[in-house]
XYZ file of N, CA and C in Angstrom:
408
model
N -70.172 58.134 58.751
C -68.771 59.103 57.463
C -68.476 59.968 59.785
N -67.439 60.024 58.564
C -66.383 61.004 59.983
C -65.805 62.276 59.174
N -66.356 63.509 59.255
C -65.470 64.713 58.854
C -64.140 65.511 59.795
N -63.603 65.241 58.796
C -61.495 65.836 59.544
C -61.503 67.292 58.992
N -60.374 67.799 59.519
C -59.551 68.545 59.074
C -58.302 68.685 58.579
N -57.647 68.825 58.083
C -57.343 69.368 57.545
C -55.904 69.814 58.415
N -54.787 69.574 58.804
C -53.871 69.799 60.256
C -52.514 71.067 59.254
N -52.164 70.525 57.933
C -52.065 72.109 57.536
C -52.277 73.167 57.427
N -53.349 74.153 57.664
C -54.036 75.476 57.905
C -53.678 75.420 59.277
N -53.393 74.445 60.060
C -53.127 75.022 60.877
C -51.621 75.083 62.210
N -50.972 74.975 61.164
C -49.606 74.404 61.207
C -48.957 74.819 62.259
N -49.680 76.131 62.459
C -49.049 77.306 64.017
C -49.457 76.856 64.764
N -50.838 76.067 65.416
C -50.341 75.359 66.360
C -50.178 74.040 66.915
N -49.878 73.895 67.724
C -49.424 72.598 68.981
C -50.261 71.046 68.204
N -50.330 69.952 68.312
C -51.362 68.931 68.102
C -52.099 69.081 68.716
N -52.135 69.537 70.069
C -53.459 69.548 70.877
C -54.279 70.905 71.008
N -53.837 72.214 70.507
C -54.492 72.905 70.104
C -55.329 73.125 68.612
N -54.778 72.340 68.047
C -54.974 71.681 66.271
C -56.597 70.872 66.581
N -55.993 69.960 67.981
C -57.156 69.198 68.337
C -58.294 70.274 68.007
N -57.946 70.480 69.249
C -59.538 71.265 70.485
C -59.586 72.018 69.214
N -59.040 72.793 68.201
C -60.048 74.051 67.141
C -60.509 73.309 66.688
N -60.597 72.013 66.393
C -60.590 71.111 65.291
C -62.212 70.313 65.994
N -62.218 69.972 67.085
C -63.198 68.725 68.101
C -64.520 71.298 68.042
N -63.890 71.985 68.620
C -64.740 72.526 68.247
C -65.336 73.570 67.179
N -64.852 72.890 66.425
C -65.404 73.733 64.670
C -66.317 72.084 64.389
N -66.384 71.493 64.968
C -67.169 70.276 64.824
C -66.838 68.759 64.016
N -65.205 69.328 63.470
C -65.127 67.774 63.160
C -64.741 66.600 64.388
N -64.699 65.843 63.187
C -64.195 63.909 64.799
C -63.941 64.196 63.979
N -62.629 64.727 64.072
C -60.887 64.499 64.306
C -60.017 65.126 63.180
N -59.108 64.645 62.551
C -57.137 65.455 62.337
C -57.009 64.114 61.102
N -56.934 65.650 60.226
C -55.998 64.793 58.997
C -54.864 65.181 58.863
N -53.887 64.487 60.180
C -52.746 64.743 61.352
C -51.696 64.853 59.472
N -50.800 66.022 59.044
C -50.014 66.003 58.379
C -49.012 65.032 59.734
N -47.502 64.755 58.334
C -47.044 63.361 58.586
C -45.767 63.318 57.435
N -45.870 64.428 57.074
C -44.204 64.640 56.226
C -43.032 66.160 56.598
N -42.596 66.240 56.282
C -41.137 67.656 56.507
C -41.985 68.904 56.408
N -41.367 69.197 58.076
C -42.273 70.560 58.004
C -44.207 70.587 59.138
N -44.281 69.114 59.221
C -45.855 69.005 59.642
C -45.447 68.892 60.702
N -47.118 68.858 61.619
C -46.931 67.945 62.881
C -46.760 66.901 64.132
N -45.643 66.558 62.502
C -45.682 64.955 62.558
C -44.146 65.032 61.518
N -42.857 64.969 62.233
C -42.409 64.279 60.700
C -41.923 63.337 61.171
N -41.800 63.064 58.977
C -41.274 61.549 59.385
C -40.275 60.366 59.998
N -39.228 60.793 59.873
C -38.153 60.956 60.835
C -38.508 60.001 62.289
N -40.150 61.277 62.937
C -40.339 60.689 63.960
C -41.377 60.396 63.952
N -42.167 59.398 62.724
C -42.730 58.331 63.205
C -43.673 58.070 64.341
N -42.933 57.157 65.008
C -43.346 56.187 65.854
C -43.594 57.294 66.352
N -42.605 57.766 67.166
C -42.679 58.527 68.865
C -44.032 59.075 68.999
N -44.039 60.373 67.335
C -44.608 61.614 67.128
C -46.460 61.900 66.714
N -46.243 59.285 66.514
C -47.508 58.924 66.011
C -48.350 59.165 67.423
N -47.398 57.935 67.945
C -47.747 57.529 69.363
C -48.919 59.385 70.654
N -47.152 60.423 70.218
C -48.397 61.016 70.834
C -49.059 62.237 70.349
N -49.351 62.242 69.177
C -50.597 62.966 68.996
C -51.937 61.961 69.301
N -51.507 60.360 69.372
C -52.659 59.528 69.832
C -53.629 60.058 70.816
N -52.349 60.670 71.868
C -52.265 60.189 73.218
C -53.216 61.478 73.389
N -52.924 62.105 73.048
C -53.338 63.140 72.720
C -54.767 63.555 72.400
N -54.660 63.211 71.542
C -55.716 63.665 70.554
C -57.420 62.429 71.471
N -56.686 61.646 71.892
C -57.811 60.437 72.252
C -57.736 61.140 74.207
N -56.911 61.875 74.413
C -57.596 62.749 75.665
C -58.338 63.852 75.535
N -59.065 64.651 73.837
C -59.785 65.307 73.946
C -60.822 64.847 73.082
N -60.893 63.477 72.589
C -61.705 63.077 71.988
C -61.599 63.321 71.173
N -60.923 62.932 70.062
C -60.690 63.817 68.885
C -59.500 62.470 68.052
N -60.359 62.134 67.025
C -59.547 60.728 66.146
C -58.712 60.938 65.466
N -57.604 60.359 64.938
C -57.139 60.478 63.864
C -56.805 59.994 62.665
N -58.134 59.630 62.205
C -58.631 58.672 60.884
C -56.910 58.032 59.553
N -56.763 60.070 59.343
C -56.286 59.394 58.267
C -54.766 60.826 58.092
N -53.198 60.770 58.091
C -52.578 61.280 57.698
C -52.315 61.421 56.202
N -51.145 62.921 56.600
C -51.208 63.280 55.374
C -49.309 63.088 55.202
N -48.561 62.373 53.965
C -47.545 62.117 53.842
C -46.559 63.153 52.861
N -46.004 63.109 52.794
C -45.166 63.243 52.018
C -44.623 61.694 50.125
N -44.672 60.386 50.987
C -44.333 59.220 50.075
C -44.891 59.625 48.821
N -44.094 58.693 47.813
C -44.843 59.457 46.769
C -44.005 58.239 45.869
N -42.880 57.086 46.182
C -42.756 55.438 46.230
C -42.700 54.819 47.496
N -42.113 53.910 47.017
C -41.657 52.802 49.007
C -40.303 53.572 48.522
N -39.145 53.773 48.469
C -37.946 54.024 48.763
C -37.799 56.043 49.201
N -38.676 56.622 49.117
C -39.554 57.753 50.181
C -38.887 57.386 50.844
N -38.774 58.394 51.765
C -37.310 58.401 53.448
C -38.343 57.978 54.446
N -37.752 57.231 55.260
C -39.226 56.738 55.890
C -40.067 56.239 55.574
N -40.260 55.568 54.423
C -42.124 55.271 54.036
C -42.014 53.757 55.131
N -41.690 52.941 55.172
C -41.782 51.806 55.605
C -41.774 52.240 56.824
N -41.818 52.785 58.080
C -41.270 52.822 59.301
C -42.806 54.071 59.769
N -43.552 55.174 58.386
C -44.702 56.022 58.436
C -45.848 54.710 58.136
N -46.002 54.320 57.330
C -46.869 53.027 57.643
C -47.098 52.255 58.445
N -45.733 51.776 58.860
C -45.953 50.228 60.346
C -46.750 51.013 61.395
N -46.503 52.754 61.401
C -46.833 53.382 62.868
C -48.217 54.297 62.830
N -48.807 54.146 61.077
C -49.761 54.054 61.326
C -50.433 52.754 61.459
N -50.247 51.957 61.004
C -50.569 50.975 61.233
C -51.540 50.994 62.572
N -50.079 50.506 63.172
C -49.656 50.705 64.834
C -51.300 51.528 65.378
N -51.238 52.593 65.178
C -52.143 53.871 66.154
C -53.151 54.236 64.828
N -53.735 53.748 64.513
C -55.522 53.005 63.869
C -55.562 54.460 63.347
N -53.929 55.017 61.999
C -54.529 55.463 61.289
C -54.459 55.261 59.955
N -55.398 54.894 60.118
C -55.736 53.753 58.125
C -57.014 53.794 57.541
N -55.702 56.087 57.065
C -55.906 56.260 54.966
C -54.750 57.199 55.621
N -54.231 57.266 54.286
C -52.556 58.015 53.821
C -53.277 58.682 53.209
N -53.180 60.199 52.717
C -52.456 60.695 51.708
C -50.876 60.864 50.838
N -50.684 60.620 50.043
C -49.510 59.776 49.564
C -49.134 61.020 48.848
N -47.991 61.795 48.128
C -47.397 62.881 48.163
C -46.794 64.084 48.427
N -47.911 64.163 49.780
C -47.266 65.711 49.715
C -48.599 66.540 49.271
N -47.713 68.501 49.591
C -49.097 69.046 49.578
C -48.481 69.670 47.885
N -49.670 68.996 47.190
C -49.772 69.116 46.110
C -49.395 68.500 44.543
N -48.728 67.552 45.177
C -48.222 66.299 44.259
C -49.199 64.963 44.960
N -47.664 64.617 44.011
C -49.607 62.746 44.781
C -47.926 61.300 43.896
N -48.702 60.806 44.105
C -47.499 59.127 44.501
C -47.597 58.806 42.933
N -46.395 59.513 42.315
C -46.980 59.520 40.082
C -47.623 59.591 40.262
N -48.876 60.722 40.232
C -49.888 61.240 39.562
C -51.432 60.604 40.066
N -50.662 60.166 41.449
C -51.997 59.198 41.510
C -52.055 60.223 43.333
N -52.352 61.369 43.327
C -52.379 61.586 44.592
C -54.080 60.767 45.148
N -53.455 61.560 46.135
C -55.185 61.156 47.200
C -54.378 60.908 48.330
N -55.620 60.069 47.840
C -55.857 59.021 49.342
C -55.891 58.069 49.794
N -54.828 56.764 50.071
C -54.651 55.510 49.064
C -54.871 54.483 50.506
N -55.528 53.417 50.085
C -55.953 52.102 50.669
C -55.172 51.966 50.261
N -53.442 50.467 50.631
C -52.573 49.826 50.651
C -53.575 49.350 49.327
N -53.991 48.519 49.105
C -54.910 47.435 47.282
C -55.160 49.030 45.677
N -54.521 50.575 46.977
C -55.216 51.581 45.283
C -53.793 52.144 44.846
N -52.435 51.280 45.540
C -50.972 51.643 46.027
C -50.057 51.547 44.440
N -49.325 53.041 43.797
C -48.944 52.564 43.039
C -48.530 51.396 43.204
N -48.080 51.330 41.859
C -47.525 49.636 41.993
C -45.795 48.982 42.573
N -45.209 50.554 42.954
C -43.526 50.470 43.731
C -43.353 50.701 44.857
N -45.436 51.223 45.538
C -44.776 51.595 47.073
C -45.962 49.393 47.305
N -46.509 48.850 46.623
C -47.885 47.759 46.421
C -47.116 46.760 47.506
N -45.913 46.344 47.223
C -45.267 44.543 48.392
C -45.039 45.139 49.565
N -44.081 46.475 49.820
C -43.925 46.401 51.133
C -45.171 47.219 51.757
N -45.534 47.613 51.834
C -46.438 48.718 51.964
C -48.065 47.176 52.930
N -47.378 46.185 51.378
C -49.160 45.260 51.851
C -48.036 44.238 52.829
N -46.482 44.143 53.719
C -46.180 43.882 54.787
C -46.535 44.049 55.556
N -46.891 45.516 55.517
C -46.741 46.386 56.616
C -48.105 45.934 57.376
N -49.348 45.912 56.082
C -50.427 45.918 56.658
C -50.717 44.547 57.183
N -50.064 44.071 56.026
C -50.688 41.894 57.170
C -49.447 42.059 58.192
N -49.120 42.695 58.665
C -48.090 41.847 59.748
C -47.679 43.321 60.698
N -48.087 44.518 60.724
C -48.146 46.112 61.709
C -46.951 46.081 61.588
N -44.854 45.009 60.877
C -44.356 45.529 61.108
C -43.752 46.283 59.668
N -42.702 46.765 59.925
C -41.473 47.040 58.681
C -41.258 46.444 58.251
N -40.449 45.672 57.284
C -39.255 44.477 57.376
C -38.044 44.174 57.481
N -37.536 45.971 57.807
C -36.721 45.703 58.875
C -36.022 45.548 60.225
N -38.231 45.043 60.943
C -37.662 44.698 61.719
C -37.519 43.821 62.482
N -36.612 43.644 64.428
C -36.501 42.524 64.743
C -37.587 42.141 65.721
N -37.106 40.487 66.324
C -37.566 41.145 67.732
C -36.846 40.612 69.038
């Protein structure tokens, strides 16, 4: 079992500082905020998660989870967030952002537990590791 620290409480710190603080406090990793105002912005998910993973790996901290503002398949950047999460090893995504929930289904979701509207696009990402519009 991994214990992770939610980085929303560390929003004034850089990702490196948040990772170091989590490690110093005895956590195995971080629950990275990947939403507007978070450590990684949704529109920068690919590059942001790549950099966050590099920093975390260098510091010996895992990023097994990210908290998002995704509420349905039409949420801005939803597919690229899921594809980037799969690519960089983030296997748990919290949907709905702060205080919300995906259609009333707040909490951590895996592909099989998603609200129906999210299920197919996310299943595609988990099957292929790519968003629907990606090309070779």
